[in-house]
Each structure stands twice: as structure tokens, then as C-alpha cells.
Amino acid sequence: MSGHAVGLAQGQHDHFLEFAEDPGVSKDPRDSIASILAGQNPGRAITALVRDLSRPDYSIKDLLADIRHFKQQVAGAETTTERLIERWTLLDGIVEKCLAFTTFSHEDFFDTTEHAFCHHDSAGIILSANSKMLALDQHCLGKELPRYFGAMEAEVRQIVTTHARRLCELELRTGTGPLPVLAEFGTTQTDAHQGGYALLVDMSSLVEAEQKAFESAPYGMLKLDSRHRTLYASRKALDLLELSRDDLLGRDARRLITDKESLTTAIRQSVERRRGVGGQFEISYTTPKTNKPYRLRITSIPSFDAHGAFSGSIMQVQSINQNDARQRIAHLVATVSDHDKLYDGIVDILKGFVDFDWANLFVYSPNRDFSRIVCTRGPEIPFVSRWFATPAGYLNWLGEPNTWMDDFQGVMSQTSPEYLERTDTKTAIAAGMRALVCLPIRAGGRIIGGFCLISKQKGIYDAGSRALLEKLNLEQAFLRLFDIIETVEREFVSGLVRQIAHSEDMRDVAEKVVGELARFYQYQNVSIFKVNVLRGHVQLLAQALGPRGGTPMPVGYSQSTDEGVLGLCYRRGDCVILRDREDSSEEAKAYVQVAKEIRSELCIPIRLFNRVLWILNLEDCLGDAFTPIEVEKLQSLIQQMQATLERIFQGLILVKVLDVCPAAVVITDQRHNILRCNRQARQIMQQDSISEADNFEEFIDVAPATLTTTPLAATLLGAKGRGKKTQVLASRFTLEEEYDQAVFMLQNVADLEWTAKFETLRAALAETTAQVRVPVSLLSSFTQRIGQLTEDEKLQDLARKATRQLGRIELTYDRVLASYEAESPTVERGTAVDVKRALELILQDLPDLERKSIRLSEKLPDATVICDPYRVFFALSSMLAYLLRRRPNAEPIVITSRERDAMIEISMTGAVPKTARVRHLAAMIEATRAEIALGKDALVRIARNTGGDFSLQRQQNGRERLSLKLGAPAKEKAHAEHHRRK
């Protein structure tokens, strides 16, 4: 507007408002013009004309036409030129005043509105703009309006050039970014040219709310306009389609489809949307970047404008590949029981969704400080460890939301640089490990393992990769896989226990155990050592190599219980784990190398009747091959084994007892089918082995059912009646009903006669042994004393050797005497024996040094018993020799005697050493020799034959008390007294 017009408008604005609604003003514009020419209230007439111009049926063009009409009338009526010019000037003033009022009101409105507004010519060039439009781009004047709409430029250009009247949802490009607007396009007509206007309503708040709703949807969301062009796409949709927002906005969504059949389906569905009908359909889609085929399920609903016309559609885009994958994985979990095949199937399905070079399923140790790969697919990596130590600060990493690494080496160099120095980490990096993404696997709310995808490309994984693994329900699938592995282990254990139950001997048990453990767990070397306490070493009983092979130990290999990890296990009585032979641990220092490739070792004791019988030994070429998890699993197996082993051991003991039994023993069922027999029975029956078809009736000339517990003379027929005939005494014993078996004992008559003849010889040998036994014991003590006192090395060596030889002789005498006493005839020579005198005679034969260490009670009564004098001397000397042999210090041995209730009780009390640990072989042998020398069973029989008893009591003060009670019947007291006086 010109300055004059603006001033006029500002000066008369109030006047215009004053008469705007005056009912006295004519409603015909020509009447208002005529009244102005007549000079009748021109101000009110101008107000009426301005009001008329606001009507839709009266415009500036109409006003100009009316003014031209009045100018023609004035030109025809006026005769003077001055009057004509005056009247024409008045008419032009009317137009100027009306334009001033009209233009000011429009421009004031557009400048104060909250929306951007501009005028453009027929080519779309911006001619004028209000302040809001200038705020969006202060240099917009003279620019083409369509260029502000990016992908929608062509459509806007068509609207402004065809002067179409449209209302559109567009995205305006501004200096601060895209701005969603509701654009109204219209036309303006002037005498000079034809143009248009654009009113742009800011829709950012409404669009932002709508976009939030789209982004929060569980699947990808698209918003299309009426021509199926994309107005908005959520992040999930962009990720699924592998397109950027710039690539997608403004494009016809149907043009993204390359499959002809799918494109036809999309076009047909777009027709349905225009008809106002929503629908669901499926199409095939190939991603432009990774060229991966997807099957998409699209749910589409139409949208309408305020007038009810179709304005576009809203689409939900969902990959049914994931649904299909979940269904396929669920089918695998439900139908496949082999964990390797199940893992292969899951990994194959996963290849269609994410790129990876390695797929590892791993399990944690109980404290998550170690992890072990249980299933892996990908190029083999030569790791040196079986279990991998968790890096510092990563114990809880798998429970965090972000469980991926764009650059494994870079991340670890910042968080745990020491981890990069480990051999296994260097091996993994050298193999090409760059990026990884992990999925935790939980059981009972606790993380027990994880699934890890590893790639040779950096930055390939992100939050979408982690979310994808969760969407495929892999955690539930791998939980099932863990259950299958545990089930297989349980079945393996139960199967192994069943095999053990069918074993014939202990070596067979050991061979089955090591073979199955090596096969199932794939340990490199599995062996079982038997413990020999007497010799102080462990000896190889059975061994097996795993699938990877290795170096077998020499047959018959043995090792001292004081050496190696095996020795540590025996001495500790508990499991021992050698993590790596090259570390500085106590186990590594004790390690004894047999195979050069072995790096780690695990030893577990196997007990039988609370005694370490075997040691299970596992070895592997990998470091950290064994953790408490292996110990827990194997101990569970061993606990089940031990119960079976005890039953087998008891059965094998029965077999061994039968084999060493001097009599022939045959065990049959109630039909006399032979179930088992010992070696002596097989020899008499002349059979190398017994089968289930052999019946005892074929070997004996009497009916087995007629035999009883009383021995009956019978003839045993060898080789089922065709061989040698042997005279036997046969007895039959029936077991309890639940065992339903019969036991036949066959004693060879010829052997019984030979045994009777040999009895005299054995008795004579025992008599001789008893006479030399105590002198040899004294000589042994004397020799030891010399060795302790002398300083001559040669004499000390001679004393040691002499003591060793005398000890062997002494032990031999003790064994012969004990054997004789065990089977000695009960006939005795009844002679009066003075117990006090006997003790004195025994003490007189002792050396002074030994005798001084014995304190005889001063109140020792005169006591006489009627018994075999040899037996009394044997009993008293054995008791005294036992305490002398075991005496650890200079404490005296106290001997007391008392007579009570026709019984003579002789007691000897002395200190004894503390019980030595079993591993001290010398102490155990000495204790055994002392027990044999005492001959406790023989002393009990000697005492009981006189009506007395013998007892050994271990007291709390480190002493032992030996008490021998001998009877003195009243009717023989007089005879005993007479004999004593004589």
C-alpha cells in the first residue's frame, strides 16, 4: 500500500467502524456512490461501500464497473471541463478510499494470524508474505513456492499452476528442519494478473502426538495420503524396510514392491481403501541393502477428512518372517530331542535374520566367573582353555540392556585391557572376532548362560539386533536345549550305573566308567587309579582316551601317594583341581607330567565303606578344563556309582570268600539248577565253568533234597557222571524265603584225613614257636637299643638290618602261633599254676632296662589256677610283650592281680602312642604286628576255657588296660593248695 493510502486508512478507520452497521445507509452500492456525488453524508456512503466489498457477490471489479458507469453519466451531463474533472476526481477518491479501507483490513488480519500466508503469481512465484511466512524464510519473496515442499513439489506445482483450490497435509522445508503443515491453496483475481495464495497451518503439535502413537506401536507404522504417497514412517518400519526417512517420504508405497503378484495385491487393496474399507493382506518384500526376502503382513485402514472424503490410509507393517521363525523354532523344540540337531535347526533359521560368523551357546559357572561353550557353529578357533574366565567388571554385563559390542577389541582395551593379554583372547581376535551381540538365558530369574553371535565386521550389531533375538523367543528355545542336555546327562548316568550293575569284577567296572566318561564328556584322558595303602602308592587300574586322542599312560603305571595331584587328592581326601600346570599354585608344583600335551587335571576320590578305594583322574590339553561344575556332575555320578560299587564289592567279596573256602560250596535254586559254585567245587565236579543248564543232581549220587545240615556221606560224580568219583561229606542249608536258594557244602573225606594227620605237626610247630618267640622279641629290642646308643655308623647300619630281619622272624612266629591258637584242640592238661610265680619268672627273663620299666604291685596275692601252664605263660608274656612293644615313653607298666569270686584277674596298664594316620605305612605295619603279637582271640579262648575272660580297654589318658580273668573252681582249691606247698 502507498503511504497516502495507509494514512488515509489509519485516519478514517474509527469512522469506518462507527458507521459499519448503520441501518440508515442504502444497501445498493450505486445509491451510495450517487449520494457521495450529491454531497449527502459522503463518509457514511464510503462505509457502506466498504461493507459491500466484503460481500461475496460484490468485489473491487464490481465497484470499478459502477464507478465507470457514473463517469460515463458525468461525462454526458457536464458541460464544462472543470466541473467534469472535479466530478471524476471525486469518483476516483471513492475508489481510493474503499481500497485503502479494504486492503488495510486484509493485511492486518493476515499479519496478526498465527499461520503463514503468502500470495503467488500464476507460476508459483511468491509475491508477498506475512510475518509468520517471513519467519520461516526471510528470503522467500521471489522464490518458487513448490520448492518448499520437497518430495511433494510436483503436486504443489500442479496445484498452483492450475489454480486448483485444495487442502493438503504437507511437510514444509524450513531452515530449522521439516515442518508438518495443513496447506490451503486458493486463487486471487486482479485486473493486472491472476495468482493465488497459500495458507499454511502449523500441525507440528498434532503430528508429534500422532507420531508418538505410531512410534509406540509394536510394529512398523506408515501414513499415506490419498495418492498412496508416504507422509510418515515409524522407526520400526524404516528398520524393517531398510530405508531412510528421506528415501521413503513422498514415494508411492506401492512402488517399493518388486514382486509382481504382491504389487497386484497392493493395488487391489488401495482400491478397497478408496472405497472406505479396511483390510489385511500379505506381500513379499526384498530389502534394498541386504537383499533379504521378507514376508510382510499389512493391516490397512482408510482415513477421511472433515468433509468425509478419502484422504489416505494408515498401515501397520509386520514381518511374518519372525512369526514364521518363531513357529518353526517352536516346532523344532517340540519335535527334536537331539540337542545338536536342535541347535543346528535354530541357527539355520537365524541366518535369515542377522549376519554372523560364529554362533556360540555357553553356560556359566555358579558364580558366573567362568563360562564354557556347549554348542558352537562357525570356523574352529584353537582355544587353549575349556572354561573362560569372565573379564573384570563383566560378571553382570549380560543382565544389562546393552549387550552388544561394535568393536570387541576397542571396548575391551578401555574396560579390561588385561583381558586382551590372555592367550584365548588373542586367539579369538586373530581369528577375526570384531563385533558381538549376546542374549541372556535365565532359569528361575537367574542368568545361567547366554547365546552370542559374533561377526568379523565392526558395528554390525545394535539394539535392533538384541531386540530381534528376543522377538524370536530364543531364550525359551535354548532353555529347552539346556534341559535336553541335562536329560541326556541323566540318561547317561543311569545307563552307566546299569552297566556297572552288570559288571563281573571291579576292573570291569573301572574300564566301563573311564570309557563312557571319555566318550560322553570328550575329556582327553580319563583314568582310574586304585589306592594301595600298604605299599604307599596308587596304581593305574583302567584308562580311556577321548575323541581328540592323546598319549596313554604306560600299563601298570604307579605313583607314590606323596607325589603328584593324585597324591594331593589322597592326602586331602577331597577333590583337587589343577587349572594349569604352568601357574604357581600348590597343585601345579605337585604336578607329575606323564603326557606332554596335558595342561589341566581333576582328581576325585571314590570311597568304598568310607575308605578311599579309587581315584578318578581326568586330564585335558586345555587349560581351565575343570571347574566345580564338573566336580558337581561327576560327584553326583560317583555317589550313584558308590552305592552300586558297594553292592558289587560285597558280591565280589562273597565270590572271593567262596573261592578261598577250603570246602566245596555249590549254590542252587529250589530245582537244584546250579547258580554259583567256588573253585573247589568246580575242581571236584571237573568243570571249567558252570552254565545255567547244569543241575546239581547230575553230579551227586544222592537226592539233593534229602540232604540236611548234618553231613552225610555221598559220592560226587565228576563231569556229570563220566569222570572221577570223590567221597564227600555233603550238607544242605536253605536260605530265607526271599532268597529262595539252597547252599550245599561238600567236604572231601581224603582232605579231612590229611588235615587230622597234619594237626599234630602244626601243634608241635606252635610249641616250638612259643618257646623262641619271646627271646626273639627281646633280642629285637636289644638290637634296637644298641642302634640308638652307638655312634658308629657301621654298627648302626648293622643294628638296623638285624632289627629288620628279627622283625620278620618275630612276625612269622606270631602268625604261626595265632593260626595254631585259632584252631587249637580244646583238650588241656589241668595243672595248678601259681600266677604270681609265673609273673616273676617272666620278669626275670627280661633285660634290666625293660624290667625297670615294669612296676609289680606289692599286694600281689598268692593265686593259683588249674589250667594248662603253657597257656598261662603264653597269655601273660603276650600281654607284657604287647605293652613293651607299644610303649612310647618311660612311663612304667603297672601289673596288678586280685582274687575275687573264685576268679583271678591279672591286669597290665601302660601308655600307648596316639593312633597314627593311615598314610604312615610304617606306623600301620607296627600296629598290625602288635595286634598279631597280642593274639587277642587266643587269649579270649584261654581265659574262657577256665571260665574267665579277656578284655582290652583304651583309656582317655592315652593308656591301655589288659585284663585276664582266670577261673579257680572251688572243688580244686585244696588240690591246688597241696600242689603249691609241695
GROMACS .gro file of N, CA, C and O in nm, residues 366-461:
model
  384
  366PRO      N    1   2.858  -7.144   3.858
  366PRO     CA    2   2.758  -7.093   3.954
  366PRO      C    3   2.774  -6.946   3.987
  366PRO      O    4   2.675  -6.875   4.005
  367ASN      N    5   2.896  -6.894   3.996
  367ASN     CA    6   2.918  -6.754   4.030
  367ASN      C    7   2.942  -6.665   3.909
  367ASN      O    8   2.980  -6.549   3.922
  368ARG      N    9   2.923  -6.722   3.789
  368ARG     CA   10   2.943  -6.651   3.662
  368ARG      C   11   3.086  -6.600   3.644
  368ARG      O   12   3.110  -6.512   3.561
  369ASP      N   13   3.180  -6.655   3.719
  369ASP     CA   14   3.319  -6.615   3.700
  369ASP      C   15   3.386  -6.692   3.587
  369ASP      O   16   3.494  -6.655   3.542
  370PHE      N   17   3.321  -6.800   3.540
  370PHE     CA   18   3.371  -6.875   3.426
  370PHE      C   19   3.254  -6.907   3.334
  370PHE      O   20   3.138  -6.915   3.377
  371SER      N   21   3.285  -6.926   3.206
  371SER     CA   22   3.183  -6.968   3.110
  371SER      C   23   3.246  -7.072   3.017
  371SER      O   24   3.367  -7.069   2.991
  372ARG      N   25   3.160  -7.162   2.965
  372ARG     CA   26   3.209  -7.267   2.876
  372ARG      C   27   3.112  -7.281   2.759
  372ARG      O   28   2.990  -7.281   2.777
  373ILE      N   29   3.166  -7.293   2.639
  373ILE     CA   30   3.085  -7.309   2.519
  373ILE      C   31   3.036  -7.454   2.513
  373ILE      O   32   3.116  -7.547   2.514
  374VAL      N   33   2.902  -7.470   2.506
  374VAL     CA   34   2.846  -7.605   2.498
  374VAL      C   35   2.803  -7.639   2.356
  374VAL      O   36   2.799  -7.757   2.320
  375CYS      N   37   2.770  -7.538   2.275
  375CYS     CA   38   2.737  -7.559   2.134
  375CYS      C   39   2.796  -7.443   2.055
  375CYS      O   40   2.783  -7.328   2.096
  376THR      N   41   2.855  -7.473   1.942
  376THR     CA   42   2.914  -7.367   1.860
  376THR      C   43   2.901  -7.403   1.713
  376THR      O   44   2.904  -7.521   1.676
  377ARG      N   45   2.884  -7.301   1.630
  377ARG     CA   46   2.884  -7.318   1.485
  377ARG      C   47   2.966  -7.204   1.425
  377ARG      O   48   2.952  -7.089   1.464
  378GLY      N   49   3.051  -7.239   1.331
  378GLY     CA   50   3.139  -7.140   1.271
  378GLY      C   51   3.278  -7.197   1.256
  378GLY      O   52   3.306  -7.312   1.298
  379PRO      N   53   3.370  -7.121   1.199
  379PRO     CA   54   3.509  -7.169   1.185
  379PRO      C   55   3.568  -7.205   1.321
  379PRO      O   56   3.547  -7.135   1.420
  380GLU      N   57   3.642  -7.315   1.324
  380GLU     CA   58   3.701  -7.361   1.450
  380GLU      C   59   3.811  -7.264   1.496
  380GLU      O   60   3.895  -7.221   1.416
  381ILE      N   61   3.808  -7.231   1.624
  381ILE     CA   62   3.909  -7.145   1.685
  381ILE      C   63   3.990  -7.229   1.783
  381ILE      O   64   3.933  -7.291   1.873
  382PRO      N   65   4.122  -7.235   1.769
  382PRO     CA   66   4.204  -7.322   1.856
  382PRO      C   67   4.227  -7.260   1.995
  382PRO      O   68   4.337  -7.216   2.028
  383PHE      N   69   4.123  -7.259   2.076
  383PHE     CA   70   4.138  -7.208   2.213
  383PHE      C   71   4.227  -7.302   2.295
  383PHE      O   72   4.235  -7.422   2.267
  384VAL      N   73   4.289  -7.246   2.398
  384VAL     CA   74   4.375  -7.327   2.485
  384VAL      C   75   4.305  -7.356   2.618
  384VAL      O   76   4.362  -7.424   2.704
  385SER      N   77   4.184  -7.304   2.636
  385SER     CA   78   4.110  -7.324   2.761
  385SER      C   79   3.974  -7.385   2.729
  385SER      O   80   3.918  -7.362   2.622
  386ARG      N   81   3.923  -7.460   2.823
  386ARG     CA   82   3.788  -7.516   2.812
  386ARG      C   83   3.687  -7.421   2.876
  386ARG      O   84   3.579  -7.400   2.824
  387TRP      N   85   3.723  -7.364   2.990
  387TRP     CA   86   3.642  -7.262   3.058
  387TRP      C   87   3.712  -7.127   3.044
  387TRP      O   88   3.835  -7.120   3.054
  388PHE      N   89   3.636  -7.022   3.021
  388PHE     CA   90   3.692  -6.888   3.000
  388PHE      C   91   3.659  -6.800   3.120
  388PHE      O   92   3.543  -6.790   3.160
  389ALA      N   93   3.760  -6.740   3.177
  389ALA     CA   94   3.740  -6.652   3.291
  389ALA      C   95   3.665  -6.526   3.246
  389ALA      O   96   3.694  -6.468   3.142
  390THR      N   97   3.566  -6.486   3.325
  390THR     CA   98   3.489  -6.365   3.294
  390THR      C   99   3.575  -6.242   3.320
  390THR      O  100   3.637  -6.231   3.425
  391PRO      N  101   3.581  -6.147   3.225
  391PRO     CA  102   3.664  -6.027   3.245
  391PRO      C  103   3.618  -5.948   3.367
  391PRO      O  104   3.500  -5.952   3.407
  392ALA      N  105   3.711  -5.876   3.425
  392ALA     CA  106   3.678  -5.792   3.542
  392ALA      C  107   3.570  -5.691   3.505
  392ALA      O  108   3.578  -5.623   3.403
  393GLY      N  109   3.470  -5.681   3.589
  393GLY     CA  110   3.361  -5.587   3.565
  393GLY      C  111   3.251  -5.637   3.474
  393GLY      O  112   3.158  -5.563   3.443
  394TYR      N  113   3.260  -5.762   3.428
  394TYR     CA  114   3.161  -5.815   3.334
  394TYR      C  115   3.080  -5.930   3.393
  394TYR      O  116   3.015  -6.003   3.319
  395LEU      N  117   3.082  -5.946   3.525
  395LEU     CA  118   3.005  -6.053   3.588
  395LEU      C  119   2.856  -6.034   3.564
  395LEU      O  120   2.783  -6.131   3.545
  396ASN      N  121   2.810  -5.907   3.564
  396ASN     CA  122   2.667  -5.878   3.548
  396ASN      C  123   2.636  -5.815   3.413
  396ASN      O  124   2.526  -5.763   3.394
  397TRP      N  125   2.730  -5.818   3.320
  397TRP     CA  126   2.712  -5.750   3.192
  397TRP      C  127   2.594  -5.807   3.114
  397TRP      O  128   2.517  -5.734   3.052
  398LEU      N  129   2.576  -5.937   3.120
  398LEU     CA  130   2.470  -5.999   3.040
  398LEU      C  131   2.331  -5.963   3.092
  398LEU      O  132   2.232  -5.981   3.021
  399GLY      N  133   2.322  -5.913   3.213
  399GLY     CA  134   2.193  -5.871   3.266
  399GLY      C  135   2.159  -5.727   3.233
  399GLY      O  136   2.050  -5.679   3.268
  400GLU      N  137   2.248  -5.654   3.166
  400GLU     CA  138   2.223  -5.515   3.130
  400GLU      C  139   2.147  -5.506   2.997
  400GLU      O  140   2.143  -5.602   2.920
  401PRO      N  141   2.085  -5.389   2.967
  401PRO     CA  142   2.008  -5.377   2.842
  401PRO      C  143   2.096  -5.381   2.717
  401PRO      O  144   2.057  -5.437   2.616
  402ASN      N  145   2.217  -5.319   2.725
  402ASN     CA  146   2.303  -5.310   2.607
  402ASN      C  147   2.407  -5.422   2.612
  402ASN      O  148   2.512  -5.409   2.676
  403THR      N  149   2.378  -5.531   2.545
  403THR     CA  150   2.469  -5.646   2.547
  403THR      C  151   2.524  -5.671   2.407
  403THR      O  152   2.512  -5.779   2.353
  404TRP      N  153   2.581  -5.568   2.350
  404TRP     CA  154   2.649  -5.583   2.221
  404TRP      C  155   2.773  -5.494   2.221
  404TRP      O  156   2.785  -5.400   2.298
  405MET      N  157   2.866  -5.527   2.134
  405MET     CA  158   2.990  -5.450   2.120
  405MET      C  159   3.015  -5.425   1.972
  405MET      O  160   3.024  -5.520   1.893
  406ASP      N  161   3.026  -5.297   1.936
  406ASP     CA  162   3.057  -5.262   1.797
  406ASP      C  163   3.199  -5.305   1.760
  406ASP      O  164   3.224  -5.347   1.647
  407ASP      N  165   3.290  -5.291   1.856
  407ASP     CA  166   3.430  -5.324   1.833
  407ASP      C  167   3.481  -5.392   1.961
  407ASP      O  168   3.511  -5.327   2.059
  408PHE      N  169   3.487  -5.525   1.957
  408PHE     CA  170   3.523  -5.602   2.076
  408PHE      C  171   3.658  -5.560   2.130
  408PHE      O  172   3.673  -5.530   2.250
  409GLN      N  173   3.757  -5.553   2.044
  409GLN     CA  174   3.893  -5.520   2.090
  409GLN      C  175   3.899  -5.378   2.146
  409GLN      O  176   3.962  -5.353   2.249
  410GLY      N  177   3.830  -5.284   2.079
  410GLY     CA  178   3.832  -5.146   2.127
  410GLY      C  179   3.764  -5.130   2.261
  410GLY      O  180   3.813  -5.060   2.350
  411VAL      N  181   3.650  -5.198   2.279
  411VAL     CA  182   3.578  -5.188   2.406
  411VAL      C  183   3.659  -5.250   2.519
  411VAL      O  184   3.673  -5.193   2.628
  412MET      N  185   3.717  -5.366   2.495
  412MET     CA  186   3.792  -5.434   2.600
  412MET      C  187   3.920  -5.360   2.635
  412MET      O  188   3.965  -5.363   2.750
  413SER      N  189   3.979  -5.290   2.537
  413SER     CA  190   4.100  -5.214   2.567
  413SER      C  191   4.071  -5.098   2.662
  413SER      O  192   4.161  -5.053   2.735
  414GLN      N  193   3.947  -5.051   2.664
  414GLN     CA  194   3.910  -4.943   2.755
  414GLN      C  195   3.861  -4.993   2.890
  414GLN      O  196   3.884  -4.929   2.992
  415THR      N  197   3.790  -5.107   2.890
  415THR     CA  198   3.729  -5.157   3.014
  415THR      C  199   3.814  -5.260   3.086
  415THR      O  200   3.826  -5.255   3.208
  416SER      N  201   3.871  -5.355   3.014
  416SER     CA  202   3.951  -5.463   3.076
  416SER      C  203   4.073  -5.491   2.989
  416SER      O  204   4.080  -5.593   2.920
  417PRO      N  205   4.169  -5.400   2.988
  417PRO     CA  206   4.286  -5.420   2.899
  417PRO      C  207   4.364  -5.546   2.934
  417PRO      O  208   4.426  -5.606   2.845
  418GLU      N  209   4.362  -5.588   3.061
  418GLU     CA  210   4.437  -5.709   3.097
  418GLU      C  211   4.378  -5.833   3.030
  418GLU      O  212   4.449  -5.933   3.008
  419TYR      N  213   4.250  -5.827   2.997
  419TYR     CA  214   4.185  -5.942   2.933
  419TYR      C  215   4.241  -5.965   2.793
  419TYR      O  216   4.242  -6.079   2.744
  420LEU      N  217   4.285  -5.859   2.728
  420LEU     CA  218   4.341  -5.872   2.593
  420LEU      C  219   4.476  -5.943   2.593
  420LEU      O  220   4.523  -5.989   2.488
  421GLU      N  221   4.540  -5.953   2.709
  421GLU     CA  222   4.670  -6.020   2.717
  421GLU      C  223   4.657  -6.171   2.728
  421GLU      O  224   4.757  -6.243   2.720
  422ARG      N  225   4.537  -6.221   2.749
  422ARG     CA  226   4.519  -6.365   2.763
  422ARG      C  227   4.532  -6.434   2.628
  422ARG      O  228   4.494  -6.379   2.524
  423THR      N  229   4.580  -6.555   2.633
  423THR     CA  230   4.606  -6.629   2.509
  423THR      C  231   4.477  -6.653   2.431
  423THR      O  232   4.473  -6.637   2.308
  424ASP      N  233   4.370  -6.691   2.500
  424ASP     CA  234   4.244  -6.719   2.431
  424ASP      C  235   4.186  -6.594   2.366
  424ASP      O  236   4.129  -6.601   2.257
  425THR      N  237   4.200  -6.478   2.431
  425THR     CA  238   4.150  -6.354   2.373
  425THR      C  239   4.228  -6.319   2.247
  425THR      O  240   4.170  -6.280   2.145
  426LYS      N  241   4.359  -6.334   2.253
  426LYS     CA  242   4.441  -6.307   2.134
  426LYS      C  243   4.404  -6.403   2.021
  426LYS      O  244   4.400  -6.364   1.904
  427THR      N  245   4.376  -6.528   2.057
  427THR     CA  246   4.337  -6.627   1.956
  427THR      C  247   4.206  -6.588   1.889
  427THR      O  248   4.191  -6.598   1.766
  428ALA      N  249   4.109  -6.543   1.968
  428ALA     CA  250   3.979  -6.504   1.913
  428ALA      C  251   3.993  -6.383   1.821
  428ALA      O  252   3.932  -6.378   1.713
  429ILE      N  253   4.071  -6.285   1.863
  429ILE     CA  254   4.090  -6.165   1.780
  429ILE      C  255   4.164  -6.200   1.652
  429ILE      O  256   4.131  -6.151   1.543
  430ALA      N  257   4.263  -6.289   1.662
  430ALA     CA  258   4.338  -6.331   1.543
  430ALA      C  259   4.248  -6.407   1.445
  430ALA      O  260   4.269  -6.402   1.324
  431ALA      N  261   4.146  -6.477   1.499
  431ALA     CA  262   4.054  -6.549   1.412
  431ALA      C  263   3.956  -6.456   1.341
  431ALA      O  264   3.886  -6.500   1.250
  432GLY      N  265   3.948  -6.329   1.384
  432GLY     CA  266   3.862  -6.232   1.317
  432GLY      C  267   3.747  -6.180   1.398
  432GLY      O  268   3.661  -6.109   1.345
  433MET      N  269   3.739  -6.209   1.526
  433MET     CA  270   3.629  -6.160   1.608
  433MET      C  271   3.635  -6.008   1.617
  433MET      O  272   3.734  -5.953   1.662
  434ARG      N  273   3.526  -5.942   1.576
  434ARG     CA  274   3.522  -5.796   1.579
  434ARG      C  275   3.402  -5.743   1.658
  434ARG      O  276   3.416  -5.660   1.745
  435ALA      N  277   3.282  -5.788   1.624
  435ALA     CA  278   3.161  -5.740   1.690
  435ALA      C  279   3.082  -5.858   1.743
  435ALA      O  280   3.092  -5.969   1.690
  436LEU      N  281   3.002  -5.832   1.846
  436LEU     CA  282   2.922  -5.940   1.903
  436LEU      C  283   2.795  -5.884   1.966
  436LEU      O  284   2.789  -5.767   2.003
  437VAL      N  285   2.696  -5.970   1.975
  437VAL     CA  286   2.571  -5.939   2.046
  437VAL      C  287   2.531  -6.064   2.123
  437VAL      O  288   2.542  -6.176   2.072
  438CYS      N  289   2.489  -6.044   2.249
  438CYS     CA  290   2.460  -6.157   2.337
  438CYS      C  291   2.317  -6.149   2.390
  438CYS      O  292   2.265  -6.040   2.414
  439LEU      N  293   2.258  -6.265   2.409
  439LEU     CA  294   2.124  -6.277   2.467
  439LEU      C  295   2.135  -6.360   2.595
  439LEU      O  296   2.186  -6.473   2.592
  440PRO      N  297   2.092  -6.307   2.709
  440PRO     CA  298   2.098  -6.385   2.834
  440PRO      C  299   1.995  -6.497   2.834
  440PRO      O  300   1.888  -6.484   2.775
  441ILE      N  301   2.029  -6.606   2.903
  441ILE     CA  302   1.937  -6.718   2.920
  441ILE      C  303   1.917  -6.736   3.070
  441ILE      O  304   2.014  -6.758   3.143
  442ARG      N  305   1.793  -6.723   3.113
  442ARG     CA  306   1.762  -6.726   3.256
  442ARG      C  307   1.681  -6.850   3.291
  442ARG      O  308   1.604  -6.901   3.210
  443ALA      N  309   1.700  -6.893   3.414
  443ALA     CA  310   1.621  -7.002   3.471
  443ALA      C  311   1.593  -6.966   3.616
  443ALA      O  312   1.687  -6.943   3.694
  444GLY      N  313   1.466  -6.957   3.652
  444GLY     CA  314   1.432  -6.918   3.788
  444GLY      C  315   1.475  -6.778   3.822
  444GLY      O  316   1.510  -6.750   3.938
  445GLY      N  317   1.476  -6.687   3.724
  445GLY     CA  318   1.517  -6.550   3.747
  445GLY      C  319   1.667  -6.530   3.757
  445GLY      O  320   1.713  -6.418   3.780
  446ARG      N  321   1.745  -6.635   3.734
  446ARG     CA  322   1.891  -6.626   3.746
  446ARG      C  323   1.953  -6.657   3.610
  446ARG      O  324   1.912  -6.751   3.541
  447ILE      N  325   2.053  -6.578   3.571
  447ILE     CA  326   2.120  -6.599   3.443
  447ILE      C  327   2.211  -6.722   3.456
  447ILE      O  328   2.301  -6.725   3.539
  448ILE      N  329   2.185  -6.823   3.372
  448ILE     CA  330   2.264  -6.946   3.378
  448ILE      C  331   2.354  -6.962   3.256
  448ILE      O  332   2.442  -7.047   3.255
  449GLY      N  333   2.332  -6.880   3.153
  449GLY     CA  334   2.414  -6.891   3.033
  449GLY      C  335   2.378  -6.780   2.936
  449GLY      O  336   2.310  -6.683   2.971
  450GLY      N  337   2.422  -6.796   2.811
  450GLY     CA  338   2.394  -6.695   2.712
  450GLY      C  339   2.415  -6.748   2.571
  450GLY      O  340   2.475  -6.853   2.550
  451PHE      N  341   2.359  -6.674   2.475
  451PHE     CA  342   2.375  -6.704   2.333
  451PHE      C  343   2.443  -6.585   2.269
  451PHE      O  344   2.398  -6.471   2.286
  452CYS      N  345   2.551  -6.609   2.197
  452CYS     CA  346   2.633  -6.500   2.145
  452CYS      C  347   2.654  -6.518   1.996
  452CYS      O  348   2.695  -6.626   1.950
  453LEU      N  349   2.624  -6.412   1.919
  453LEU     CA  350   2.655  -6.407   1.776
  453LEU      C  351   2.777  -6.317   1.757
  453LEU      O  352   2.784  -6.208   1.814
  454ILE      N  353   2.872  -6.365   1.679
  454ILE     CA  354   2.999  -6.294   1.660
  454ILE      C  355   3.021  -6.274   1.511
  454ILE      O  356   2.996  -6.365   1.430
  455SER      N  357   3.068  -6.155   1.475
  455SER     CA  358   3.092  -6.122   1.334
  455SER      C  359   3.234  -6.070   1.315
  455SER      O  360   3.296  -6.018   1.408
  456LYS      N  361   3.281  -6.085   1.193
  456LYS     CA  362   3.411  -6.031   1.156
  456LYS      C  363   3.403  -5.884   1.117
  456LYS      O  364   3.506  -5.822   1.092
  457GLN      N  365   3.280  -5.828   1.109
  457GLN     CA  366   3.261  -5.688   1.072
  457GLN      C  367   3.233  -5.604   1.196
  457GLN      O  368   3.153  -5.643   1.280
  458LYS      N  369   3.295  -5.490   1.203
  458LYS     CA  370   3.269  -5.399   1.314
  458LYS      C  371   3.135  -5.328   1.293
  458LYS      O  372   3.094  -5.302   1.180
  459GLY      N  373   3.070  -5.293   1.405
  459GLY     CA  374   2.950  -5.211   1.402
  459GLY      C  375   2.830  -5.275   1.337
  459GLY      O  376   2.738  -5.205   1.294
  460ILE      N  377   2.826  -5.407   1.328
  460ILE     CA  378   2.716  -5.473   1.259
  460ILE      C  379   2.596  -5.495   1.349
  460ILE      O  380   2.485  -5.516   1.304
  461TYR      N  381   2.616  -5.486   1.481
  461TYR     CA  382   2.508  -5.514   1.576
  461TYR      C  383   2.469  -5.387   1.652
  461TYR      O  384   2.553  -5.301   1.678
   0.00000   0.00000   0.00000
